[in-house]
């Protein structure tokens, strides 16, 4: 019962691959790396052995890595796959062994549109043999694979991604540190005792169980007194 | 488009053409191995060199995390993808009786690409499962082991946080 839907899913996926192998590889690679990054972020967040200071850098680093992976891999790698395809279709990169009459962008584009060599008979393409037909098809797939998954994925995942990820994580960590510095200044500042005291204000246990809340102005008197004494000194 | 038209045509000799054609049959396991091996050099050095403003501990953690992720991810990734590819080939072969996936194409070239598609699809499913069940716990374990040794240099900040 479960086998049939699974089989259908695999056949559906295989047909997607058949239409564009390099795009399939791009998308699945981006997806697996993103899943790994998400899992890694959760694992770091829940790991008690890693100090909080390091977590503040590593968690955003992992999340950012996953998000950037999807964006950059899909955009850059797909763009490069298309560029590789265009280079072959326009006749800019060619196998030297092809007959001279075929070595033009128009002819190659026409051949690449054909599904099978038998279809070429109706097009009446001069000097086209089955070997040349298969070479052009395989050459086109090879160039798109080099441009997309090999150059595109490598550049996106191994160069651009770590640079952007580290920049974002450093910025995020710096932001966290600044916020912590403000907290620290408020706690220990000798210049603004009112602020320092306000951090020490705690709700009295008698208030915690009821809906009543302490009047914040009631602390004002204490703070003012402290401030006046402090200024007199 | 106009830039492409300005490029002078390059003709590759038969040796290079054959290599380019072979690369077209690159499977998911080979691609993962290629990305993993190159990442070990580029990603780890970028990680260490671009984070100069960070304290030593954080840089160390980040570098260890990156290397652990690459080594574990590549090893399990390649093995699992290989297994997925092999299962895919077996499922589409005539020898398989119970769970056989029939190839809906008659032309040899189409058959070959479809079988590659089945293999790569199964490799993807296997990779997702292994990532969640194997890679993440392993990376976490490595980080836990490393985390037991060094202590944060900035204790004051930890207290505030």
mmCIF file of C-alpha atoms in Angstrom:
data_model
loop_
_atom_site.group_PDB
_atom_site.id
_atom_site.type_symbol
_atom_site.label_atom_id
_atom_site.label_comp_id
_atom_site.label_asym_id
_atom_site.label_seq_id
_atom_site.Cartn_x
_atom_site.Cartn_y
_atom_site.Cartn_z
ATOM 1 C CA UNK A 1 0.000 0.000 0.000
ATOM 2 C CA UNK A 2 2.836 2.377 0.878
ATOM 3 C CA UNK A 3 5.040 1.031 -1.885
ATOM 4 C CA UNK A 4 2.971 2.364 -4.790
ATOM 5 C CA UNK A 5 2.940 6.063 -3.756
ATOM 6 C CA UNK A 6 6.656 5.803 -2.987
ATOM 7 C CA UNK A 7 7.344 4.307 -6.405
ATOM 8 C CA UNK A 8 5.289 7.056 -8.055
ATOM 9 C CA UNK A 9 7.236 9.712 -6.128
ATOM 10 C CA UNK A 10 10.553 8.228 -7.285
ATOM 11 C CA UNK A 11 9.336 8.026 -10.918
ATOM 12 C CA UNK A 12 8.115 11.660 -10.724
ATOM 13 C CA UNK A 13 11.477 12.754 -9.313
ATOM 14 C CA UNK A 14 13.419 10.739 -11.930
ATOM 15 C CA UNK A 15 11.458 12.426 -14.713
ATOM 16 C CA UNK A 16 12.378 15.841 -13.267
ATOM 17 C CA UNK A 17 16.030 14.734 -13.294
ATOM 18 C CA UNK A 18 15.695 13.548 -16.892
ATOM 19 C CA UNK A 19 14.510 17.002 -18.012
ATOM 20 C CA UNK A 20 17.491 18.821 -16.491
ATOM 21 C CA UNK A 21 20.126 16.748 -14.600
ATOM 22 C CA UNK A 22 22.342 19.661 -13.549
ATOM 23 C CA UNK A 23 19.390 21.646 -12.138
ATOM 24 C CA UNK A 24 18.264 18.577 -10.166
ATOM 25 C CA UNK A 25 21.749 18.239 -8.664
ATOM 26 C CA UNK A 26 21.817 21.982 -7.816
ATOM 27 C CA UNK A 27 18.463 21.916 -6.028
ATOM 28 C CA UNK A 28 19.059 18.674 -4.091
ATOM 29 C CA UNK A 29 22.544 19.797 -3.006
ATOM 30 C CA UNK A 30 21.168 23.146 -1.770
ATOM 31 C CA UNK A 31 18.358 21.367 0.077
ATOM 32 C CA UNK A 32 20.619 18.852 1.861
ATOM 33 C CA UNK A 33 23.115 21.543 2.933
ATOM 34 C CA UNK A 34 20.308 23.702 4.273
ATOM 35 C CA UNK A 35 18.835 20.805 6.265
ATOM 36 C CA UNK A 36 22.304 20.136 7.691
ATOM 37 C CA UNK A 37 22.726 23.809 8.665
ATOM 38 C CA UNK A 38 19.300 23.955 10.344
ATOM 39 C CA UNK A 39 20.020 20.777 12.322
ATOM 40 C CA UNK A 40 23.420 22.120 13.266
ATOM 41 C CA UNK A 41 21.943 25.415 14.572
ATOM 42 C CA UNK A 42 19.465 23.504 16.770
ATOM 43 C CA UNK A 43 22.226 21.197 18.034
ATOM 44 C CA UNK A 44 24.569 24.088 18.935
ATOM 45 C CA UNK A 45 21.758 26.004 20.655
ATOM 46 C CA UNK A 46 20.963 22.991 22.859
ATOM 47 C CA UNK A 47 24.585 21.983 23.507
ATOM 48 C CA UNK A 48 25.467 22.693 27.151
ATOM 49 C CA UNK A 49 29.207 22.265 26.583
ATOM 50 C CA UNK A 50 29.521 25.267 24.259
ATOM 51 C CA UNK A 51 29.863 28.608 26.093
ATOM 52 C CA UNK A 52 27.164 31.225 25.431
ATOM 53 C CA UNK A 53 29.704 33.641 23.974
ATOM 54 C CA UNK A 54 30.591 31.152 21.211
ATOM 55 C CA UNK A 55 26.949 30.207 20.660
ATOM 56 C CA UNK A 56 26.172 33.836 19.821
ATOM 57 C CA UNK A 57 28.457 33.554 16.813
ATOM 58 C CA UNK A 58 27.916 29.940 15.803
ATOM 59 C CA UNK A 59 24.093 29.773 15.826
ATOM 60 C CA UNK A 60 23.555 32.755 13.472
ATOM 61 C CA UNK A 61 26.487 31.452 11.407
ATOM 62 C CA UNK A 62 24.726 28.110 10.889
ATOM 63 C CA UNK A 63 21.299 29.670 10.195
ATOM 64 C CA UNK A 64 22.755 32.178 7.763
ATOM 65 C CA UNK A 65 24.719 29.435 6.018
ATOM 66 C CA UNK A 66 21.521 27.472 5.382
ATOM 67 C CA UNK A 67 19.605 30.487 4.060
ATOM 68 C CA UNK A 68 22.439 31.735 1.874
ATOM 69 C CA UNK A 69 22.917 28.224 0.492
ATOM 70 C CA UNK A 70 19.438 28.137 -0.969
ATOM 71 C CA UNK A 71 19.621 31.664 -2.362
ATOM 72 C CA UNK A 72 23.124 31.718 -3.808
ATOM 73 C CA UNK A 73 23.361 28.119 -4.943
ATOM 74 C CA UNK A 74 20.114 28.264 -6.836
ATOM 75 C CA UNK A 75 20.722 31.681 -8.384
ATOM 76 C CA UNK A 76 24.440 31.467 -9.215
ATOM 77 C CA UNK A 77 24.539 27.825 -10.178
ATOM 78 C CA UNK A 78 21.408 28.075 -12.325
ATOM 79 C CA UNK A 79 22.749 31.211 -14.016
ATOM 80 C CA UNK A 80 26.052 29.480 -14.789
ATOM 81 C CA UNK A 81 24.239 26.368 -16.067
ATOM 82 C CA UNK A 82 22.313 28.604 -18.484
ATOM 83 C CA UNK A 83 25.508 30.383 -19.498
ATOM 84 C CA UNK A 84 27.198 27.051 -20.268
ATOM 85 C CA UNK A 85 24.203 25.955 -22.311
ATOM 86 C CA UNK A 86 24.238 29.264 -24.251
ATOM 87 C CA UNK A 87 27.967 28.917 -24.986
ATOM 88 C CA UNK A 88 27.341 25.563 -26.674
ATOM 89 C CA UNK A 89 24.136 26.634 -28.411
ATOM 90 C CA UNK A 90 25.827 29.753 -29.827
ATOM 91 C CA UNK A 91 28.747 27.656 -31.035
ATOM 92 C CA UNK A 92 31.342 29.329 -28.775
ATOM 93 C CA UNK A 93 32.624 26.042 -27.332
ATOM 94 C CA UNK A 94 32.657 23.128 -29.725
ATOM 95 C CA UNK A 95 34.153 19.679 -30.198
ATOM 96 C CA UNK A 96 36.787 19.952 -32.941
ATOM 97 C CA UNK A 97 35.859 16.551 -34.401
ATOM 98 C CA UNK A 98 32.481 17.794 -35.706
ATOM 99 C CA UNK A 99 32.082 18.283 -39.477
ATOM 100 C CA UNK A 100 32.611 21.932 -40.527
ATOM 101 C CA UNK A 101 29.070 22.255 -41.874
ATOM 102 C CA UNK A 102 27.667 21.648 -38.355
ATOM 103 C CA UNK A 103 30.040 23.997 -36.534
ATOM 104 C CA UNK A 104 27.601 26.885 -36.265
ATOM 105 C CA UNK A 105 25.336 28.074 -33.470
ATOM 106 C CA UNK A 106 22.167 27.704 -35.528
ATOM 107 C CA UNK A 107 22.876 24.091 -36.528
ATOM 108 C CA UNK A 108 23.837 23.062 -32.984
ATOM 109 C CA UNK A 109 20.718 24.685 -31.492
ATOM 110 C CA UNK A 110 18.647 22.831 -34.094
ATOM 111 C CA UNK A 111 20.338 19.515 -33.264
ATOM 112 C CA UNK A 112 19.931 20.028 -29.510
ATOM 113 C CA UNK A 113 16.194 20.524 -29.955
ATOM 114 C CA UNK A 114 15.890 17.033 -31.492
ATOM 115 C CA UNK A 115 15.049 14.193 -29.109
ATOM 116 C CA UNK A 116 16.482 11.365 -31.207
ATOM 117 C CA UNK A 117 18.827 10.896 -34.152
ATOM 118 C CA UNK A 118 15.939 9.451 -36.189
ATOM 119 C CA UNK A 119 14.198 12.829 -35.976
ATOM 120 C CA UNK A 120 17.213 14.419 -37.690
ATOM 121 C CA UNK A 121 16.258 12.773 -40.998
ATOM 122 C CA UNK A 122 13.221 15.065 -41.333
ATOM 123 C CA UNK A 123 15.389 18.155 -40.701
ATOM 124 C CA UNK A 124 17.813 17.106 -43.441
ATOM 125 C CA UNK A 125 20.947 18.323 -41.670
ATOM 126 C CA UNK A 126 23.968 17.850 -43.918
ATOM 127 C CA UNK A 127 26.893 15.663 -42.699
ATOM 128 C CA UNK A 128 25.151 14.786 -39.421
ATOM 129 C CA UNK A 129 26.021 11.249 -38.339
ATOM 130 C CA UNK A 130 24.733 9.413 -35.277
ATOM 131 C CA UNK A 131 28.159 9.753 -33.630
ATOM 132 C CA UNK A 132 28.157 13.541 -34.155
ATOM 133 C CA UNK A 133 24.596 13.757 -32.835
ATOM 134 C CA UNK A 134 25.467 11.835 -29.641
ATOM 135 C CA UNK A 135 28.688 13.855 -29.206
ATOM 136 C CA UNK A 136 26.811 17.181 -29.382
ATOM 137 C CA UNK A 137 24.191 15.990 -26.878
ATOM 138 C CA UNK A 138 26.781 14.609 -24.428
ATOM 139 C CA UNK A 139 29.026 17.680 -24.897
ATOM 140 C CA UNK A 140 26.140 20.024 -24.061
ATOM 141 C CA UNK A 141 25.318 18.065 -20.863
ATOM 142 C CA UNK A 142 29.031 18.020 -19.951
ATOM 143 C CA UNK A 143 29.503 21.786 -20.370
ATOM 144 C CA UNK A 144 26.338 22.595 -18.370
ATOM 145 C CA UNK A 145 27.508 20.231 -15.602
ATOM 146 C CA UNK A 146 30.951 21.875 -15.506
ATOM 147 C CA UNK A 147 29.450 25.384 -15.484
ATOM 148 C CA UNK A 148 26.599 24.725 -13.029
ATOM 149 C CA UNK A 149 27.346 22.046 -10.421
ATOM 150 C CA UNK A 150 31.160 22.129 -10.681
ATOM 151 C CA UNK A 151 31.983 25.860 -11.002
ATOM 152 C CA UNK A 152 28.678 27.299 -9.723
ATOM 153 C CA UNK A 153 28.226 25.096 -6.664
ATOM 154 C CA UNK A 154 31.910 25.350 -5.775
ATOM 155 C CA UNK A 155 31.945 29.164 -5.969
ATOM 156 C CA UNK A 156 28.609 29.581 -4.195
ATOM 157 C CA UNK A 157 29.085 27.028 -1.461
ATOM 158 C CA UNK A 158 32.800 27.071 -0.791
ATOM 159 C CA UNK A 159 33.732 30.717 -1.425
ATOM 160 C CA UNK A 160 30.811 33.186 -1.387
ATOM 161 C CA UNK A 161 28.801 31.406 1.301
ATOM 162 C CA UNK A 162 31.505 31.272 4.023
ATOM 163 C CA UNK A 163 32.468 34.926 3.409
ATOM 164 C CA UNK A 164 28.870 36.208 3.682
ATOM 165 C CA UNK A 165 28.035 33.862 6.556
ATOM 166 C CA UNK A 166 31.012 34.981 8.638
ATOM 167 C CA UNK A 167 30.306 38.659 7.950
ATOM 168 C CA UNK A 168 26.694 38.262 9.102
ATOM 169 C CA UNK A 169 27.621 36.222 12.182
ATOM 170 C CA UNK A 170 30.328 38.756 13.213
ATOM 171 C CA UNK A 171 27.870 41.639 12.805
ATOM 172 C CA UNK A 172 25.230 39.796 14.856
ATOM 173 C CA UNK A 173 27.713 38.959 17.606
ATOM 174 C CA UNK A 174 28.935 42.563 17.734
ATOM 175 C CA UNK A 175 25.345 43.718 18.101
ATOM 176 C CA UNK A 176 24.827 41.283 20.993
ATOM 177 C CA UNK A 177 28.022 42.525 22.659
ATOM 178 C CA UNK A 178 26.911 46.151 22.389
ATOM 179 C CA UNK A 179 23.624 45.291 24.066
ATOM 180 C CA UNK A 180 25.506 43.458 26.820
ATOM 181 C CA UNK A 181 27.804 46.465 27.303
ATOM 182 C CA UNK A 182 24.781 48.714 27.869
ATOM 183 C CA UNK A 183 23.485 46.243 30.470
ATOM 184 C CA UNK A 184 26.902 46.177 32.137
ATOM 185 C CA UNK A 185 27.153 49.982 32.141
ATOM 186 C CA UNK A 186 23.723 50.289 33.670
ATOM 187 C CA UNK A 187 24.600 47.779 36.379
ATOM 188 C CA UNK A 188 27.898 49.302 37.416
ATOM 189 C CA UNK A 189 27.705 52.919 36.415
ATOM 190 C CA UNK A 190 28.676 55.263 39.302
ATOM 191 C CA UNK A 191 27.501 58.291 37.283
ATOM 192 C CA UNK A 192 23.839 57.346 36.933
ATOM 193 C CA UNK A 193 22.878 55.841 40.276
ATOM 194 C CA UNK A 194 19.176 56.172 39.473
ATOM 195 C CA UNK A 195 19.614 53.857 36.519
ATOM 196 C CA UNK A 196 21.786 51.541 38.579
ATOM 197 C CA UNK A 197 19.114 51.297 41.235
ATOM 198 C CA UNK A 198 16.361 50.760 38.728
ATOM 199 C CA UNK A 199 17.982 47.479 37.725
ATOM 200 C CA UNK A 200 17.827 46.336 41.297
ATOM 201 C CA UNK A 201 14.107 46.947 41.602
ATOM 202 C CA UNK A 202 12.358 43.668 42.190
ATOM 203 C CA UNK A 203 8.719 42.864 42.652
ATOM 204 C CA UNK A 204 7.968 42.085 46.259
ATOM 205 C CA UNK A 205 6.915 38.436 46.762
ATOM 206 C CA UNK A 206 3.566 39.589 48.148
ATOM 207 C CA UNK A 207 2.727 41.098 44.740
ATOM 208 C CA UNK A 208 3.767 38.138 42.617
ATOM 209 C CA UNK A 209 0.723 35.963 43.319
ATOM 210 C CA UNK A 210 -1.914 38.677 42.955
ATOM 211 C CA UNK A 211 -2.897 40.798 39.977
ATOM 212 C CA UNK A 212 -1.655 43.913 41.762
ATOM 213 C CA UNK A 213 1.560 45.418 40.496
ATOM 214 C CA UNK A 214 3.862 47.813 42.381
ATOM 215 C CA UNK A 215 3.505 51.454 41.566
ATOM 216 C CA UNK A 216 6.725 52.321 39.670
ATOM 217 C CA UNK A 217 6.604 55.892 41.046
ATOM 218 C CA UNK A 218 6.942 54.591 44.598
ATOM 219 C CA UNK A 219 10.594 53.861 43.852
ATOM 220 C CA UNK A 220 11.113 57.350 42.571
ATOM 221 C CA UNK A 221 11.322 58.812 46.056
ATOM 222 C CA UNK A 222 14.101 56.423 47.040
ATOM 223 C CA UNK A 223 16.011 57.136 43.865
ATOM 224 C CA UNK A 224 15.646 60.897 44.267
ATOM 225 C CA UNK A 225 16.906 60.716 47.821
ATOM 226 C CA UNK A 226 19.869 58.662 46.722
ATOM 227 C CA UNK A 227 20.566 61.041 43.870
ATOM 228 C CA UNK A 228 20.456 64.109 46.120
ATOM 229 C CA UNK A 229 22.799 62.466 48.635
ATOM 230 C CA UNK A 230 25.129 61.445 45.856
ATOM 231 C CA UNK A 231 25.230 64.958 44.385
ATOM 232 C CA UNK A 232 25.950 66.461 47.817
ATOM 233 C CA UNK A 233 29.006 64.280 48.148
ATOM 234 C CA UNK B 1 23.878 37.878 -24.982
ATOM 235 C CA UNK B 2 25.999 40.242 -27.007
ATOM 236 C CA UNK B 3 29.002 39.361 -24.846
ATOM 237 C CA UNK B 4 28.589 35.678 -25.741
ATOM 238 C CA UNK B 5 28.512 36.577 -29.427
ATOM 239 C CA UNK B 6 31.813 38.457 -29.057
ATOM 240 C CA UNK B 7 33.605 35.420 -27.604
ATOM 241 C CA UNK B 8 35.819 33.685 -30.135
ATOM 242 C CA UNK B 9 34.786 30.049 -30.755
ATOM 243 C CA UNK B 10 36.905 27.523 -28.902
ATOM 244 C CA UNK B 11 37.303 24.077 -30.381
ATOM 245 C CA UNK B 12 38.242 21.285 -27.993
ATOM 246 C CA UNK B 13 40.240 18.345 -29.273
ATOM 247 C CA UNK B 14 38.862 14.798 -29.061
ATOM 248 C CA UNK B 15 40.645 14.079 -25.760
ATOM 249 C CA UNK B 16 39.083 17.078 -23.979
ATOM 250 C CA UNK B 17 35.724 16.494 -25.666
ATOM 251 C CA UNK B 18 35.648 12.954 -24.247
ATOM 252 C CA UNK B 19 36.441 14.272 -20.769
ATOM 253 C CA UNK B 20 33.707 16.912 -20.995
ATOM 254 C CA UNK B 21 31.217 14.242 -22.157
ATOM 255 C CA UNK B 22 32.207 11.988 -19.215
ATOM 256 C CA UNK B 23 31.667 14.820 -16.709
ATOM 257 C CA UNK B 24 28.078 15.025 -17.972
ATOM 258 C CA UNK B 25 27.416 11.693 -16.229
ATOM 259 C CA UNK B 26 28.590 13.014 -12.855
ATOM 260 C CA UNK B 27 26.452 11.476 -10.120
ATOM 261 C CA UNK B 28 25.438 12.895 -6.721
ATOM 262 C CA UNK B 29 28.143 10.952 -4.810
ATOM 263 C CA UNK B 30 30.966 12.191 -7.061
ATOM 264 C CA UNK B 31 29.663 15.761 -6.823
ATOM 265 C CA UNK B 32 29.499 15.532 -3.015
ATOM 266 C CA UNK B 33 33.062 14.205 -2.869
ATOM 267 C CA UNK B 34 34.316 17.001 -5.127
ATOM 268 C CA UNK B 35 32.530 19.692 -3.067
ATOM 269 C CA UNK B 36 33.710 18.173 0.229
ATOM 270 C CA UNK B 37 37.378 17.892 -0.739
ATOM 271 C CA UNK B 38 37.525 21.433 -2.141
ATOM 272 C CA UNK B 39 35.576 22.792 0.869
ATOM 273 C CA UNK B 40 38.165 21.407 3.262
ATOM 274 C CA UNK B 41 40.751 23.764 1.783
ATOM 275 C CA UNK B 42 38.669 26.829 0.933
ATOM 276 C CA UNK B 43 35.916 26.934 3.585
ATOM 277 C CA UNK B 44 38.142 26.243 6.583
ATOM 278 C CA UNK B 45 40.776 28.797 5.525
ATOM 279 C CA UNK B 46 38.112 31.447 4.770
ATOM 280 C CA UNK B 47 36.530 30.694 8.157
ATOM 281 C CA UNK B 48 39.805 31.226 9.976
ATOM 282 C CA UNK B 49 41.158 34.153 7.943
ATOM 283 C CA UNK B 50 38.010 36.297 7.688
ATOM 284 C CA UNK B 51 37.240 36.175 11.419
ATOM 285 C CA UNK B 52 40.351 37.993 12.640
ATOM 286 C CA UNK B 53 38.364 40.336 14.898
ATOM 287 C CA UNK B 54 36.949 37.433 16.897
ATOM 288 C CA UNK B 55 38.540 36.117 20.075
ATOM 289 C CA UNK B 56 40.709 33.007 19.882
ATOM 290 C CA UNK B 57 38.130 30.647 21.416
ATOM 291 C CA UNK B 58 35.345 31.579 19.030
ATOM 292 C CA UNK B 59 37.648 31.281 16.029
ATOM 293 C CA UNK B 60 38.794 27.901 17.245
ATOM 294 C CA UNK B 61 35.219 26.671 17.778
ATOM 295 C CA UNK B 62 34.120 27.972 14.411
ATOM 296 C CA UNK B 63 37.057 26.302 12.640
ATOM 297 C CA UNK B 64 36.517 22.974 14.418
ATOM 298 C CA UNK B 65 32.804 23.118 13.626
ATOM 299 C CA UNK B 66 33.537 23.785 9.936
ATOM 300 C CA UNK B 67 36.121 20.991 9.629
ATOM 301 C CA UNK B 68 33.930 18.516 11.559
ATOM 302 C CA UNK B 69 30.969 19.410 9.389
ATOM 303 C CA UNK B 70 32.937 18.962 6.159
ATOM 304 C CA UNK B 71 34.632 15.685 7.160
ATOM 305 C CA UNK B 72 31.502 14.084 8.654
ATOM 306 C CA UNK B 73 29.196 15.490 5.984
ATOM 307 C CA UNK B 74 31.425 14.371 3.118
ATOM 308 C CA UNK B 75 32.101 10.877 4.499
ATOM 309 C CA UNK B 76 28.500 10.045 5.303
ATOM 310 C CA UNK B 77 27.245 11.982 2.274
ATOM 311 C CA UNK B 78 29.389 10.067 -0.217
ATOM 312 C CA UNK B 79 28.683 6.655 1.380
ATOM 313 C CA UNK B 80 24.943 7.220 1.672
ATOM 314 C CA UNK B 81 24.666 8.610 -1.857
ATOM 315 C CA UNK B 82 26.655 5.632 -3.192
ATOM 316 C CA UNK B 83 24.238 3.291 -1.397
ATOM 317 C CA UNK B 84 21.265 5.210 -2.802
ATOM 318 C CA UNK B 85 22.721 5.026 -6.318
ATOM 319 C CA UNK B 86 23.313 1.275 -6.046
ATOM 320 C CA UNK B 87 19.787 0.683 -4.716
ATOM 321 C CA UNK B 88 18.420 2.786 -7.568
ATOM 322 C CA UNK B 89 20.276 0.690 -10.155
ATOM 323 C CA UNK B 90 19.050 -2.556 -8.564
ATOM 324 C CA UNK B 91 15.439 -1.385 -8.363
ATOM 325 C CA UNK B 92 15.368 -0.589 -12.057
ATOM 326 C CA UNK B 93 17.059 -3.848 -13.126
ATOM 327 C CA UNK B 94 15.050 -6.807 -14.326
ATOM 328 C CA UNK B 95 16.500 -9.007 -11.570
ATOM 329 C CA UNK B 96 14.492 -7.089 -8.966
ATOM 330 C CA UNK B 97 11.088 -8.725 -8.547
ATOM 331 C CA UNK B 98 9.200 -7.282 -5.575
ATOM 332 C CA UNK B 99 9.887 -3.532 -5.672
ATOM 333 C CA UNK B 100 10.944 -3.150 -9.286
ATOM 334 C CA UNK B 101 10.526 0.289 -10.867
ATOM 335 C CA UNK B 102 9.747 -0.244 -14.546
ATOM 336 C CA UNK B 103 11.580 2.069 -16.933
ATOM 337 C CA UNK B 104 8.913 3.816 -19.034
ATOM 338 C CA UNK B 105 11.280 4.544 -21.951
ATOM 339 C CA UNK B 106 12.383 2.439 -24.905
ATOM 340 C CA UNK B 107 15.313 4.472 -26.232
ATOM 341 C CA UNK B 108 18.662 3.516 -24.731
ATOM 342 C CA UNK B 109 19.741 7.105 -23.986
ATOM 343 C CA UNK B 110 16.435 7.908 -22.244
ATOM 344 C CA UNK B 111 16.623 4.662 -20.241
ATOM 345 C CA UNK B 112 20.105 5.533 -19.013
ATOM 346 C CA UNK B 113 19.142 9.029 -17.862
ATOM 347 C CA UNK B 114 15.944 7.752 -16.198
ATOM 348 C CA UNK B 115 17.899 5.119 -14.236
ATOM 349 C CA UNK B 116 20.354 7.872 -13.201
ATOM 350 C CA UNK B 117 17.328 9.909 -12.092
ATOM 351 C CA UNK B 118 15.936 7.059 -9.953
ATOM 352 C CA UNK B 119 19.373 6.530 -8.384
ATOM 353 C CA UNK B 120 19.914 10.218 -7.672
ATOM 354 C CA UNK B 121 16.399 10.593 -6.226
ATOM 355 C CA UNK B 122 16.965 7.684 -3.839
ATOM 356 C CA UNK B 123 20.398 9.091 -2.994
ATOM 357 C CA UNK B 124 18.725 12.411 -2.081
ATOM 358 C CA UNK B 125 16.194 10.711 0.225
ATOM 359 C CA UNK B 126 18.971 8.673 1.866
ATOM 360 C CA UNK B 127 21.056 11.827 2.322
ATOM 361 C CA UNK B 128 18.239 13.747 4.037
ATOM 362 C CA UNK B 129 17.657 10.849 6.464
ATOM 363 C CA UNK B 130 21.366 10.432 7.211
ATOM 364 C CA UNK B 131 21.815 14.202 7.684
ATOM 365 C CA UNK B 132 19.158 14.304 10.394
ATOM 366 C CA UNK B 133 19.944 10.963 12.056
ATOM 367 C CA UNK B 134 23.721 10.776 11.634
ATOM 368 C CA UNK B 135 25.476 14.008 10.629
ATOM 369 C CA UNK B 136 23.889 16.423 13.128
ATOM 370 C CA UNK B 137 24.348 14.154 16.207
ATOM 371 C CA UNK B 138 27.949 13.416 15.159
ATOM 372 C CA UNK B 139 28.829 17.100 14.674
ATOM 373 C CA UNK B 140 27.195 17.870 18.019
ATOM 374 C CA UNK B 141 29.239 15.163 19.717
ATOM 375 C CA UNK B 142 32.504 16.515 18.300
ATOM 376 C CA UNK B 143 31.605 20.042 19.468
ATOM 377 C CA UNK B 144 30.706 18.721 22.941
ATOM 378 C CA UNK B 145 34.072 16.996 23.227
ATOM 379 C CA UNK B 146 35.892 20.168 22.223
ATOM 380 C CA UNK B 147 33.691 22.282 24.490
ATOM 381 C CA UNK B 148 34.838 20.456 27.607
ATOM 382 C CA UNK B 149 38.417 21.774 27.304
ATOM 383 C CA UNK B 150 38.661 25.528 26.634
ATOM 384 C CA UNK B 151 36.913 28.172 28.720
ATOM 385 C CA UNK B 152 35.549 31.465 27.528
ATOM 386 C CA UNK B 153 38.050 34.272 27.859
ATOM 387 C CA UNK B 154 35.430 36.889 28.415
ATOM 388 C CA UNK B 155 33.829 35.710 31.634
ATOM 389 C CA UNK B 156 32.387 39.111 32.454
ATOM 390 C CA UNK B 157 30.292 39.120 29.297
ATOM 391 C CA UNK B 158 29.006 35.622 30.028
ATOM 392 C CA UNK B 159 27.866 36.716 33.472
ATOM 393 C CA UNK B 160 25.929 39.619 32.049
ATOM 394 C CA UNK B 161 24.355 37.471 29.329
#
